[in-house]
Short mmCIF file of C-alpha atoms and ligand atoms in Angstrom, two decimals:
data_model
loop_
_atom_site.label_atom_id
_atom_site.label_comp_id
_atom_site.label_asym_id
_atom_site.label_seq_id
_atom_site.Cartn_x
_atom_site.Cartn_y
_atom_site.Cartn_z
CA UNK A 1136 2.90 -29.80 4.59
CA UNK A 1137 4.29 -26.67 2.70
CA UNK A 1138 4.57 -26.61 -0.67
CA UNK A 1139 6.09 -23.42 -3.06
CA UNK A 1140 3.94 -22.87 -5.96
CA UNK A 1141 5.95 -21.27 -9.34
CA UNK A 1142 3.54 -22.97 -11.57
CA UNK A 1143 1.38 -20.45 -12.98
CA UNK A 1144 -1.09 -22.43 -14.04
CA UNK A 1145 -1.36 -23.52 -10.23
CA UNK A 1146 -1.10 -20.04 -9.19
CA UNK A 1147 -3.84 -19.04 -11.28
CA UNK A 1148 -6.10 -21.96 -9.95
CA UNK A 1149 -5.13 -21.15 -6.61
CA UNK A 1150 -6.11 -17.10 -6.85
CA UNK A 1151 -9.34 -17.33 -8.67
CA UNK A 1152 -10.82 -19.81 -6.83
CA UNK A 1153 -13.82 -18.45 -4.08
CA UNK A 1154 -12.75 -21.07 -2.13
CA UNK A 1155 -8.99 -21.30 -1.44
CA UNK A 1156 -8.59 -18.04 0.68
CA UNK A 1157 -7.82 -18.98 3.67
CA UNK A 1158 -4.64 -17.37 4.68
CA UNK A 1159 -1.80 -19.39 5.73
CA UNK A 1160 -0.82 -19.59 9.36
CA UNK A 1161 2.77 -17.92 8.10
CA UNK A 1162 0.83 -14.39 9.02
CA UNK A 1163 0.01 -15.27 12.35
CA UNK A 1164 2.77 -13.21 13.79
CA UNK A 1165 1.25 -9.66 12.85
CA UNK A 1166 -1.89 -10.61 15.26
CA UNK A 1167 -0.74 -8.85 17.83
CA UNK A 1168 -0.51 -5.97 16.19
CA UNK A 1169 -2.78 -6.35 13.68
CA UNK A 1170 -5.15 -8.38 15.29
CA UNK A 1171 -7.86 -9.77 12.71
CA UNK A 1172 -8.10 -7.27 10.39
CA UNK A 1173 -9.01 -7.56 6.63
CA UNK A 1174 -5.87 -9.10 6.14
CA UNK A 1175 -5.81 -11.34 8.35
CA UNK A 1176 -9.55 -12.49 8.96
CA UNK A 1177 -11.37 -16.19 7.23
CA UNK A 1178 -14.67 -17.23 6.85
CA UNK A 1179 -17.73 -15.04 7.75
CA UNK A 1180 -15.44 -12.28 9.45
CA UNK A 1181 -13.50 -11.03 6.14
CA UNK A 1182 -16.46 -11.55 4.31
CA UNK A 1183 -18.73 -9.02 6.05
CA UNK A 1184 -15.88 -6.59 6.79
CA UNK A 1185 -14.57 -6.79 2.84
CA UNK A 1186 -18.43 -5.51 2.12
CA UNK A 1187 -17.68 -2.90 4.44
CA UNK A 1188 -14.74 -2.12 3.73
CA UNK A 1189 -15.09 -1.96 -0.33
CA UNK A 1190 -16.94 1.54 -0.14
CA UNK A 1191 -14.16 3.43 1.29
CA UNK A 1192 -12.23 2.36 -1.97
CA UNK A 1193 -14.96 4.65 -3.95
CA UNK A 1194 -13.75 7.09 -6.59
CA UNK A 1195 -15.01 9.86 -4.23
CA UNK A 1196 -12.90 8.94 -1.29
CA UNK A 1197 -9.90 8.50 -3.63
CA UNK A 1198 -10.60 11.96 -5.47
CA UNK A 1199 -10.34 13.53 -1.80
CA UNK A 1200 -7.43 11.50 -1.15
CA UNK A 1201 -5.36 13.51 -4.10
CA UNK A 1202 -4.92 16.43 -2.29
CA UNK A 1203 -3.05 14.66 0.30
CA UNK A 1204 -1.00 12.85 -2.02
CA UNK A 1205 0.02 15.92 -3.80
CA UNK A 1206 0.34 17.92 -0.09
CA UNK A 1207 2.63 15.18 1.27
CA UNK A 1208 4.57 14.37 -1.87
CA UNK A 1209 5.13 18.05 -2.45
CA UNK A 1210 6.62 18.70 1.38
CA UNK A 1211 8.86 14.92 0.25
CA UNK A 1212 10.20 16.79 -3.07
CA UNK A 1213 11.05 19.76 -1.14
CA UNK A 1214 12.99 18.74 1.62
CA UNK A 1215 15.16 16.79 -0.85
CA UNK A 1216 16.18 20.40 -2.74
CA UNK A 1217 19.13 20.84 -0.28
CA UNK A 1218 20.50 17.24 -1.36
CA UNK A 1219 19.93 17.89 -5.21
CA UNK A 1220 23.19 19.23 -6.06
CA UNK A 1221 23.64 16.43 -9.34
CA UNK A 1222 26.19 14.33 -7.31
CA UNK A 1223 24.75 13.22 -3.91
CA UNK A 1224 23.35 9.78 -3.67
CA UNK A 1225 20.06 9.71 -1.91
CA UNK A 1226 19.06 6.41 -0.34
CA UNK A 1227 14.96 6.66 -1.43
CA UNK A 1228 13.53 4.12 1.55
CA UNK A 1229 13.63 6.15 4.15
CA UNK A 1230 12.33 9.43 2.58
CA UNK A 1231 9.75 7.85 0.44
CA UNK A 1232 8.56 6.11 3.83
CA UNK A 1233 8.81 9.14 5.97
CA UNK A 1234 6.19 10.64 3.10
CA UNK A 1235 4.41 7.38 2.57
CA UNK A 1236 3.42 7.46 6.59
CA UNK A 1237 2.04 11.23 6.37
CA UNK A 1238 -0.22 10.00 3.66
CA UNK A 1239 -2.13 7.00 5.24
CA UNK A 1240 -2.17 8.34 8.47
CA UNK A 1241 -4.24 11.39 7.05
CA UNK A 1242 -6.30 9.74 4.81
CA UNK A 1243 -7.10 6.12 6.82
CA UNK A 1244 -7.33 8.13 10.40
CA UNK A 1245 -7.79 11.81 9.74
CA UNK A 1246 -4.45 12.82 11.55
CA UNK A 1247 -1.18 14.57 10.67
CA UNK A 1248 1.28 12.54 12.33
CA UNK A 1249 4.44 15.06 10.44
CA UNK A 1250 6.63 11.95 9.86
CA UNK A 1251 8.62 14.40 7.42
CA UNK A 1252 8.67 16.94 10.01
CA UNK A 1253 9.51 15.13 13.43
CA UNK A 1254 11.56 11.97 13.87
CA UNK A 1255 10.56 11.84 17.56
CA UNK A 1256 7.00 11.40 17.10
CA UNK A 1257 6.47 8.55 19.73
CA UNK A 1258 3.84 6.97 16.95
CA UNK A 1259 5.82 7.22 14.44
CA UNK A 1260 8.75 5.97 16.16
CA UNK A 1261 7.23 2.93 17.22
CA UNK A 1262 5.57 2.43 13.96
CA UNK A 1263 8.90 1.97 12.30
CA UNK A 1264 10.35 -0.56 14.65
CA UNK A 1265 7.58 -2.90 14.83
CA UNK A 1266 7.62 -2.83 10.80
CA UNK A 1267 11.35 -3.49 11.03
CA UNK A 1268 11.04 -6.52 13.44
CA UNK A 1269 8.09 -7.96 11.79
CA UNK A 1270 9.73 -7.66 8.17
CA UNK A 1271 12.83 -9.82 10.09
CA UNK A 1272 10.59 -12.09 12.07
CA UNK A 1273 8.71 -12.95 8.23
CA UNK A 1274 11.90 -14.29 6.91
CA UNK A 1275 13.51 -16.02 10.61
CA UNK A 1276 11.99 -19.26 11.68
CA UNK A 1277 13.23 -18.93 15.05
CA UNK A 1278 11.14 -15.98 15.18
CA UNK A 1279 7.88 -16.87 13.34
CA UNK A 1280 6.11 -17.44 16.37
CA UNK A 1281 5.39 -15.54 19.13
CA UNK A 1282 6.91 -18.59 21.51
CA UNK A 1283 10.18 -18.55 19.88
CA UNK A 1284 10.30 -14.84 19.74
CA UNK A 1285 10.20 -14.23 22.92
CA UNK A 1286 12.90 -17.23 24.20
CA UNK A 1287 15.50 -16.35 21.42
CA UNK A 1288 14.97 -12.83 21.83
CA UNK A 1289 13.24 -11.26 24.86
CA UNK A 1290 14.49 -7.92 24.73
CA UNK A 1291 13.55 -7.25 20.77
CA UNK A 1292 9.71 -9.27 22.27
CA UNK A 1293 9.76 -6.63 24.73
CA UNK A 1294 10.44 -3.37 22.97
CA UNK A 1295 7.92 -4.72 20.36
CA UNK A 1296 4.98 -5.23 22.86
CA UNK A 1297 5.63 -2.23 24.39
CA UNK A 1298 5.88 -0.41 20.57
CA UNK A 1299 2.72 -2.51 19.95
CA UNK A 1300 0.75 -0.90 22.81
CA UNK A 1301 2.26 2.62 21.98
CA UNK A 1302 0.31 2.11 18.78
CA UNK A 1303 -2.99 0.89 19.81
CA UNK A 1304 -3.41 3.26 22.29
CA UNK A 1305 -3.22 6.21 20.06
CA UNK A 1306 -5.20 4.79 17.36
CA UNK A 1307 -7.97 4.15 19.58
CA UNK A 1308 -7.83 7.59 20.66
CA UNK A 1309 -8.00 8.72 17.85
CA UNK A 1310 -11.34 6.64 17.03
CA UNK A 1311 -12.56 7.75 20.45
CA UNK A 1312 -12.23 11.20 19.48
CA UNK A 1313 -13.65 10.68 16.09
CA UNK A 1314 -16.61 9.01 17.09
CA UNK A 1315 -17.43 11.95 19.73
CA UNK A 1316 -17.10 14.22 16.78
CA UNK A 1317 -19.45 12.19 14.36
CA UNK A 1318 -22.02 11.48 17.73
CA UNK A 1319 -22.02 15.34 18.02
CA UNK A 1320 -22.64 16.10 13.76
CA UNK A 1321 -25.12 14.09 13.71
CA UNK A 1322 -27.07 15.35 16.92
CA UNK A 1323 -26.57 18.99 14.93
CA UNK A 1324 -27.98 17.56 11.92
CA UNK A 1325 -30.70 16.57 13.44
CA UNK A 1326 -31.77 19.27 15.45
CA UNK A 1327 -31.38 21.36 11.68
CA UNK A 1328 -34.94 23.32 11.07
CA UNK A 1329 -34.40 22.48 7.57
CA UNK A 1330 -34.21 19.14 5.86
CA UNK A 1331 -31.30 19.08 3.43
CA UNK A 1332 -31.87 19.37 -0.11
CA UNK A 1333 -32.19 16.52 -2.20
CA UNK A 1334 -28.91 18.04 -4.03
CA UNK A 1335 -27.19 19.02 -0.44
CA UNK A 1336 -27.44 14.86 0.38
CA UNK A 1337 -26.06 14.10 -2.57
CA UNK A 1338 -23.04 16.41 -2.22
CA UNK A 1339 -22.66 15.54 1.45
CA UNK A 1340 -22.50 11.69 1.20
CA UNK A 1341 -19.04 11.80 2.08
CA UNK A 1342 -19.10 14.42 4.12
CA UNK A 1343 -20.67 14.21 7.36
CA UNK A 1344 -18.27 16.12 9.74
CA UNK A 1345 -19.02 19.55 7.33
CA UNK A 1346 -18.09 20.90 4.07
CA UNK A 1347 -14.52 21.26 5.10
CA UNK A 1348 -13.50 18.34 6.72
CA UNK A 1349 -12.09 15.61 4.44
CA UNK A 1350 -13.18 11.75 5.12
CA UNK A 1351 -11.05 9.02 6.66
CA UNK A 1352 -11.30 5.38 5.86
CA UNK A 1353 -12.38 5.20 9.66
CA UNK A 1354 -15.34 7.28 9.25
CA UNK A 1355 -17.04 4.97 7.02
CA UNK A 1356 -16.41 2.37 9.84
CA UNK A 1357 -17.63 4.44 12.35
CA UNK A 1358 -20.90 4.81 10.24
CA UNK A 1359 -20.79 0.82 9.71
CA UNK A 1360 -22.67 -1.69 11.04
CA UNK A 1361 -23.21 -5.36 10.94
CA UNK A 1362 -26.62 -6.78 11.85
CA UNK A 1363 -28.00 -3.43 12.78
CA UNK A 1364 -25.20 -2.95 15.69
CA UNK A 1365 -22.16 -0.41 14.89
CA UNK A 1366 -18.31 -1.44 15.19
CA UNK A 1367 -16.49 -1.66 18.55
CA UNK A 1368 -13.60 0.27 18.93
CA UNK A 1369 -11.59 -2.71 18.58
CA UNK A 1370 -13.15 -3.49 15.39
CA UNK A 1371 -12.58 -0.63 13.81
CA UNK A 1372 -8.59 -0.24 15.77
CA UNK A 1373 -7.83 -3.73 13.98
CA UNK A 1374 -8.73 -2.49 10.55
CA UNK A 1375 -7.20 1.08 10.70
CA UNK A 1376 -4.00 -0.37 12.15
CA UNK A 1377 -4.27 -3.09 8.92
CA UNK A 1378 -4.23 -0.17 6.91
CA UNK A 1379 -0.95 1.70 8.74
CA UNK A 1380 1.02 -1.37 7.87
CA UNK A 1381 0.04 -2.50 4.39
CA UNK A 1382 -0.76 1.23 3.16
CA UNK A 1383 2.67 2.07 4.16
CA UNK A 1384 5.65 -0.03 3.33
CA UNK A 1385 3.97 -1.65 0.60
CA UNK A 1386 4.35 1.89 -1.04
CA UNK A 1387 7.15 2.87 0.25
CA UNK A 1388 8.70 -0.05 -1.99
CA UNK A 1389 7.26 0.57 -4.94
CA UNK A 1390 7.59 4.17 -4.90
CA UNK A 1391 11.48 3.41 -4.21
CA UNK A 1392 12.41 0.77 -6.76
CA UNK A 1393 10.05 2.99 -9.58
CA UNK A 1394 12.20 5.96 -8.84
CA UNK A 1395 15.11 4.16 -8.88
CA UNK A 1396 14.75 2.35 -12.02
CA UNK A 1397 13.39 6.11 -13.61
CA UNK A 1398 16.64 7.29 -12.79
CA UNK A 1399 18.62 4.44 -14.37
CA UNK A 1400 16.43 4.72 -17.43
CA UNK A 1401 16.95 7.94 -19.26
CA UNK A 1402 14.69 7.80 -22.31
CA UNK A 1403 11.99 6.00 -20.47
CA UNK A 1404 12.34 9.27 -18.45
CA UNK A 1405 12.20 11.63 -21.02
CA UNK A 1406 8.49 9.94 -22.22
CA UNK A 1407 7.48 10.02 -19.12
CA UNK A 1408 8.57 14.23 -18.59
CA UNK A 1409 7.13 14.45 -21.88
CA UNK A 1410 3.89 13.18 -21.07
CA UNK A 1411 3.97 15.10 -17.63
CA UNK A 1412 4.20 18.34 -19.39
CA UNK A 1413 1.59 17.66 -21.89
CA UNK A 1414 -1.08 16.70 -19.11
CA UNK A 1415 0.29 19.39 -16.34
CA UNK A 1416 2.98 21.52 -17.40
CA UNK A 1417 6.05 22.18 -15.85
CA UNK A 1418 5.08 24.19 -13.11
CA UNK A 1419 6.56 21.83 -10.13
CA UNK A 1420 3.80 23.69 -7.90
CA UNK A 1421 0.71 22.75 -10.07
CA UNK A 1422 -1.62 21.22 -7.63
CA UNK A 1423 -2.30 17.58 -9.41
CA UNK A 1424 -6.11 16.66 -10.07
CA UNK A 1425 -7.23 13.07 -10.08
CA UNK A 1426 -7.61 13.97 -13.54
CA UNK A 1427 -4.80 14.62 -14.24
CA UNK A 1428 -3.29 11.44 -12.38
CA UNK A 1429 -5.89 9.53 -14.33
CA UNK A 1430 -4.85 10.71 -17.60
CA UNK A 1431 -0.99 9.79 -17.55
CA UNK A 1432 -0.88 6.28 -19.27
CA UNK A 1433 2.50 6.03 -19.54
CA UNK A 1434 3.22 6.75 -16.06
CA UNK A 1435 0.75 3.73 -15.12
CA UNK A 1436 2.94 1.12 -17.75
CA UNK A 1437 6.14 2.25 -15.91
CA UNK A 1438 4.82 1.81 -12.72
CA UNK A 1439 3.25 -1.62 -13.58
CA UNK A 1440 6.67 -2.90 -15.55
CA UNK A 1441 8.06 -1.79 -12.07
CA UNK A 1442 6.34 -3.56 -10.16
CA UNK A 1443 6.61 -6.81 -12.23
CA UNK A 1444 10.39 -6.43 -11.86
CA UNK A 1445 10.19 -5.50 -7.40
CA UNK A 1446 6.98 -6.86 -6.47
CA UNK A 1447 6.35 -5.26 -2.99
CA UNK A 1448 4.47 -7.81 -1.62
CA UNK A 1449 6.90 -11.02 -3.53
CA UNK A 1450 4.95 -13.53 -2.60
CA UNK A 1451 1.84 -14.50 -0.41
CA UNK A 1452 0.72 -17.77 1.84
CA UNK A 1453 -2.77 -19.63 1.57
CA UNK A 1454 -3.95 -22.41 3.73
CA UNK A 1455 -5.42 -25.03 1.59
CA UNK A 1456 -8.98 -26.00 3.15
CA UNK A 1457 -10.35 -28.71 0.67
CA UNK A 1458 -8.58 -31.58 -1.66
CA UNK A 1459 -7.46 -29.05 -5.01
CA UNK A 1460 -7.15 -31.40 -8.29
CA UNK A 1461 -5.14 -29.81 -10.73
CA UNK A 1462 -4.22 -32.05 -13.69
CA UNK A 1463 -2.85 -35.26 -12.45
CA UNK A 1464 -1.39 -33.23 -9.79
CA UNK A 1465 -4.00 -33.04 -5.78
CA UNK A 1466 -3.07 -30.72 -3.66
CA UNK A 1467 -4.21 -32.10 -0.05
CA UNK A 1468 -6.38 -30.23 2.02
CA UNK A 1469 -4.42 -28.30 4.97
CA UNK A 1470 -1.44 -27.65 2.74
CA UNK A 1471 0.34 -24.23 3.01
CA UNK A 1472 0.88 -22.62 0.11
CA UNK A 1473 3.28 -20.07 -0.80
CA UNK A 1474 2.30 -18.63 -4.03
CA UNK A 1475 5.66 -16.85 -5.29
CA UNK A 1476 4.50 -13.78 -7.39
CA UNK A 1477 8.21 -12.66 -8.20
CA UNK A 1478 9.42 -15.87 -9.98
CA UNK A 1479 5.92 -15.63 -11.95
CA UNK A 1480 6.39 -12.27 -13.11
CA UNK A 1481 9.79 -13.49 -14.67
CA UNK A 1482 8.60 -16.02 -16.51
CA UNK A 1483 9.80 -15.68 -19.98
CA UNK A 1484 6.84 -17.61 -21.55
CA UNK A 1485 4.88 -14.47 -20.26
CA UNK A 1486 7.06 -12.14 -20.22
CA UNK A 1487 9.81 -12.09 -23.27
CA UNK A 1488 13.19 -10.41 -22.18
CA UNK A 1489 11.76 -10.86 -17.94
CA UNK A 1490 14.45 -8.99 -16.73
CA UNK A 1491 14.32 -6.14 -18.86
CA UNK A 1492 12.89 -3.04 -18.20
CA UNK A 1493 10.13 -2.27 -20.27
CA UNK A 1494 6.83 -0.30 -19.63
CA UNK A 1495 5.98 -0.59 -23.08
CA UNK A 1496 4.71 -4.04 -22.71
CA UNK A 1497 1.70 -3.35 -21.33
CA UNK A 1498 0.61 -0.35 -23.72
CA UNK A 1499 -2.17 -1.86 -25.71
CA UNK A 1500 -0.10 -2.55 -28.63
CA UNK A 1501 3.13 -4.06 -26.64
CA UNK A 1502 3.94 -7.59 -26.61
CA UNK A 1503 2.16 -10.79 -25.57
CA UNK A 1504 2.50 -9.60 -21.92
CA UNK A 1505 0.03 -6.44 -22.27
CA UNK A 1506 -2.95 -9.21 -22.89
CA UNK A 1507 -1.76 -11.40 -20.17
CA UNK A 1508 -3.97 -13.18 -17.49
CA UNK A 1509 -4.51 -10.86 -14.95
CA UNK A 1510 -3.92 -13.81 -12.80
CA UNK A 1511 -0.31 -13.71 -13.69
CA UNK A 1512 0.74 -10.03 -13.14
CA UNK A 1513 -0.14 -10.07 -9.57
CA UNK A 1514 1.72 -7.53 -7.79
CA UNK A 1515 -1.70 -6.61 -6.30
CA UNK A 1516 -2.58 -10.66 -5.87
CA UNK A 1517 -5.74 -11.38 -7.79
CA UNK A 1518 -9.25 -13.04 -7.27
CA UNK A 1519 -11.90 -12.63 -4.38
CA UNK A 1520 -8.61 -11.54 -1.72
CA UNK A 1521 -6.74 -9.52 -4.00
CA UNK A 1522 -5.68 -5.89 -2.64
CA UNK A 1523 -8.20 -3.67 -1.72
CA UNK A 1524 -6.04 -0.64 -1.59
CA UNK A 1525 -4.32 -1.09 -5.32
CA UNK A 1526 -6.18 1.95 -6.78
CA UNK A 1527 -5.43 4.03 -3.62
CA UNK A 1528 -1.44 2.78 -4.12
CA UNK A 1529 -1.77 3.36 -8.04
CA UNK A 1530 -2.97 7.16 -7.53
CA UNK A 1531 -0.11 7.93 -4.64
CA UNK A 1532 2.69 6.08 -6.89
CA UNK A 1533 1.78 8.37 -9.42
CA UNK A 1534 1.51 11.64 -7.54
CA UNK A 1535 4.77 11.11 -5.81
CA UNK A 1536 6.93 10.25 -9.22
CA UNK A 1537 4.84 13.20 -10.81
CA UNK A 1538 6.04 15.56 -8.64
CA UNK A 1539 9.52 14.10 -8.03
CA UNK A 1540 9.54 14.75 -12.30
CA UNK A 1541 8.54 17.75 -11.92
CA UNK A 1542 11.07 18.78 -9.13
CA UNK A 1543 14.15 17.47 -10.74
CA UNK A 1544 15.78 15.09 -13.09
CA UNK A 1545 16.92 11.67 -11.75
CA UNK A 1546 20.02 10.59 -12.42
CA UNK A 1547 21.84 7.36 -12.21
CA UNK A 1548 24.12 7.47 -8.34
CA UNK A 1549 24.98 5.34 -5.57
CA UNK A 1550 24.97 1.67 -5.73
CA UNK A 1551 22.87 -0.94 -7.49
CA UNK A 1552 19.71 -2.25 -5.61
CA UNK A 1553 20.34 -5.59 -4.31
CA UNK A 1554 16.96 -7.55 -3.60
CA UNK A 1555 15.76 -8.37 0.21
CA UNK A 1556 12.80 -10.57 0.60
CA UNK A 1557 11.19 -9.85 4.06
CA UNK A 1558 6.98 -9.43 4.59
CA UNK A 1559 7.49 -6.13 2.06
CA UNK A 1560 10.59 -6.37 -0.40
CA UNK A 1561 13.38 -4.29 0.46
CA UNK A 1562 17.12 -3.92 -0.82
CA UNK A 1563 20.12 -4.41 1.26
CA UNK A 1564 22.09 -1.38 -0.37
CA UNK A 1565 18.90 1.08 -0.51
CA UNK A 1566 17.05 2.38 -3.64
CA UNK A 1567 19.78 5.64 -4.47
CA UNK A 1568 19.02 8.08 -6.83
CA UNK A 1569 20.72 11.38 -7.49
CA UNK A 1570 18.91 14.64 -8.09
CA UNK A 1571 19.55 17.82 -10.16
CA UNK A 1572 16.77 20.55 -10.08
CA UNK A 1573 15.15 21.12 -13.27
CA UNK A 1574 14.78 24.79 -12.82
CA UNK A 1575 18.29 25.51 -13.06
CA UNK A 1576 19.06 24.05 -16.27
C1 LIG B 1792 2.14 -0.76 -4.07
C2 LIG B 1792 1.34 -0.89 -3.04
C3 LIG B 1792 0.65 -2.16 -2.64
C4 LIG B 1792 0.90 -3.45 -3.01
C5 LIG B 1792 1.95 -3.95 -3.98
C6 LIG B 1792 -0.07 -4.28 -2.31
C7 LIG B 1792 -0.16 -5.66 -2.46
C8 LIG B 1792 -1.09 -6.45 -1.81
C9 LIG B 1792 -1.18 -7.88 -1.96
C10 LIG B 1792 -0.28 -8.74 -2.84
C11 LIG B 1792 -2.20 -8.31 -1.17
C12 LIG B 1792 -2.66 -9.75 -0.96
C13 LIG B 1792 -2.05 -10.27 0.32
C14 LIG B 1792 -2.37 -11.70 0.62
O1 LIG B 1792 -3.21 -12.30 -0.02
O2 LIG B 1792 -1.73 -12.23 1.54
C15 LIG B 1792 -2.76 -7.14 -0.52
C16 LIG B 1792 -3.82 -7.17 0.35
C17 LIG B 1792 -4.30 -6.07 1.02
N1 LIG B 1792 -3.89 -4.76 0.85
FE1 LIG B 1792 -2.47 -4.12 -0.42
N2 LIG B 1792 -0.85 -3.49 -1.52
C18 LIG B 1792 -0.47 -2.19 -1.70
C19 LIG B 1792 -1.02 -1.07 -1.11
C20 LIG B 1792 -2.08 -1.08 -0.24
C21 LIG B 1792 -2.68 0.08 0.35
C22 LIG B 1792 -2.25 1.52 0.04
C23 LIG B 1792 -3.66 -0.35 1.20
C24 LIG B 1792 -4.60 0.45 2.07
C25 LIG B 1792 -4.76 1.75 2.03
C26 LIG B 1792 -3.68 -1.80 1.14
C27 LIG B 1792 -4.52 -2.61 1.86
C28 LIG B 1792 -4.60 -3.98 1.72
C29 LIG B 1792 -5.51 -4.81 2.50
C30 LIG B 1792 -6.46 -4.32 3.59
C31 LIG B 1792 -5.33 -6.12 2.05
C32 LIG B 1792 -6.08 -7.37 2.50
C33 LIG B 1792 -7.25 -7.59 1.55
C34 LIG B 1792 -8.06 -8.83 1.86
O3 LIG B 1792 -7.51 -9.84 2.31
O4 LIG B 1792 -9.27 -8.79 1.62
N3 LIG B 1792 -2.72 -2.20 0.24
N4 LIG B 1792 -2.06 -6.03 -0.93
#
């Protein structure tokens, strides 16, 4: 049985529960690639893996992350000067995702993979097509499973497997390589004369391949173990890949439709360059701190009324394990559930004016929706499976709109978005903005 849920009330029953997270068998496509990762794991697996996997969300990592946010976002704003002549219409996807591919591949592997740079890169490449096919395969039942994929379309199967195996064979060469490099720290470290400081530990708890070298989210799994034995390559492929995919169009979207709806927005851009300056200046070079990131508030309420209006991720599937009494209303074990965040986040009960675009609800002194049940603004799901990586996504959303603000003013070209609901939501006409720099003014 499937069954859509709209409800709130249900919705919010559903996500706080510690028991109904079981994901749905709707995500059984992305095993392949995938495999089962945090995001796609049950029972004892996700469990033990979410503990391990919670630490590399620390405010250290993230503070170390900044740097590459403000690198990448910095070579994005750039690259877009030739285009910013006030009257072009740039489609946003593809640049923002070109930027947003740079960014998790240096912080969740520890590689530059130069998406900005070079097209061809045979990662990269493949990458982008599996994303593509799996976003269509989310939305086409003749393609949902792996059976029907291949008879209705056994060339697109094809190019995907061989995409797929593109991909895992450089990731685990890139683990391969890492772990030889950790093996060979840690030898050094022990054969050290000196025992480290009681202050040098402290400073180097995130740093174990030297002073210099910055940590990736697969170093902590490298250092991880469960029941005393450390991850397999496999183990720790299936995660990092988990993090390529939803640390990259997930973004990507956001980033887009924020930008876009900036641009369309002029005195919600104004505050916003306004409270840019105040915190930063207007030097469009200024190297951005997690401070400073951390201080703009009104950035955050126009990236959260954003994405309440384009949820990314527009809706999510749960398998239903046990009998779920809800009111008069029982929802029968082995249901599938398909919670729809995007029709929640327009609910006018919650939301006054739901189609309206304004970040001043959820200042502190905004409407009813700036108190409202966290398990009803859910762009980041909520409960015991809600998004690990939402304060990693926060800090790059706000890096790259910084620095886009700083660059140049948006302005209001090309055509309106029009929605498209695949695994990460999209628009059929692109996410345009036009650019004019702010230096020549
Ligand atoms: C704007 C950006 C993002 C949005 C809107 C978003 C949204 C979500 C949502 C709604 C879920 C729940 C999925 C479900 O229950 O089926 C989720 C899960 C997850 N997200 Fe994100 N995400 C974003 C960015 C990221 C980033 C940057 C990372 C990693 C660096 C990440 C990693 C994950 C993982 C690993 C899970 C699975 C968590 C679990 O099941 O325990 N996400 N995300």
């Amino acid at each position: 049985m499937h069954l859509r849920v709209t409800d709130p009330k249900l919705c919010e029953a559903l996500l706080s529960s510690q028991h109904q997270i079981t994901k749905s068998s709707f995500y059984d496509f992305l095993i392949d690639w995938l495999g089962r990762g945090l995001l796609l794991s049950n029972g004892k697996k996700w469990h033990t893996r979410r503990k391990i996997i919670t630490p590399a969300f620390h405010f250290k990592i993230l503070e170390q992350f900044v740097e590459v946010f403000d690198q990448q976002s910095t070579v994005m704003a750039k690259s877009l000067l030739a285009q910013a002549d006030g009257q072009t219409a740039i489609d946003m996807f593809p640049v923002v995702c070109r930027m947003a591919l740079d960014t998790i591949s240096e912080t969740a592997m520890g590689v530059k993979v130069h998406a900005q740079e070079n097209q061809e890169f045979e990662y990269v490449k493949a990458l982008n097509y599996v994303s593509t096919v799996m976003s269509k395969r989310f939305v086409n039942p003749s393609q949902r499973t792996s059976f029907l994929f291949k008879l209705t379309s056994p060339k697109v199967y094809r190019e995907t497997q061989r995409c797929i195996g593109v991909m895992h064979r450089f990731t685990t060469q890139v683990i391969e390589k890492r772990r030889q490099a950790l093996e060979k720290s840690m030898g050094e470290a022990s054969n050290k004369a000196d025992p480290p400081s009681e202050e040098e530990e402290d400073e180097d708890e995130y740093e174990h391949y030297g002073r210099k070298q910055r940590m990736a989210f697969l170093d902590i799994l490298l250092q991880s173990t469960v029941d005393g034995e450390p991850l397999s390559n496999e183990d720790i492929r299936e995660e990092v890949d988990t993090f390529m995919f939803e640390g990259h169009d997930t973004t990507t979207s956001g980033i887009s439709f924020a930008l876009y709806l900036i641009a369309r927005h002029p005195e919600v851009q104004a505050r916003l360059f306004e409270e840019i300056c105040q915190i930063v200046g207007q030097d469009p070079d200024k190297v951005l701190s997690y401070r400073d990131l951390q201080d703009m508030k009104y950035l955050e309420c126009v990236i959260k009324e954003s994405l309440r209006l384009f949820p990314p991720v527009p809706a999510i599937g749960r398998e239903i394990t046990e009998d779920v009494q809800l009111g008069d209303v029982t929802l029968p074990a082995n249901t599938n559930v398909v919670l729809s965040f995007s029709l929640i986040m327009r609910n006018p009960d919650y939301f006054p004016e739901p189609d309206a675009f304004r970040p001043d609800r959820f200042f502190g002194d905004g409407d009813s929706s700036s108190h409202v049940n966290p398990f009803l603004y859910t762009p980041f799901s909520a409960g015991p499976r809600n998004c690990i990586g939402q304060r990693f996504a926060m800090l790059e959303m706000k890096s790259v709109i910084t620095k886009m603000l700083l660059h140049f003013e948006l302005l209001p070209l090309g055509p309106e978005v029009q929605r498209l609901t695949t695994i990460v939501l999209r628009s059929k006409t692109g996410a345009h903005i036009g650019l004019r720099p702010r230096c020549a003014k």
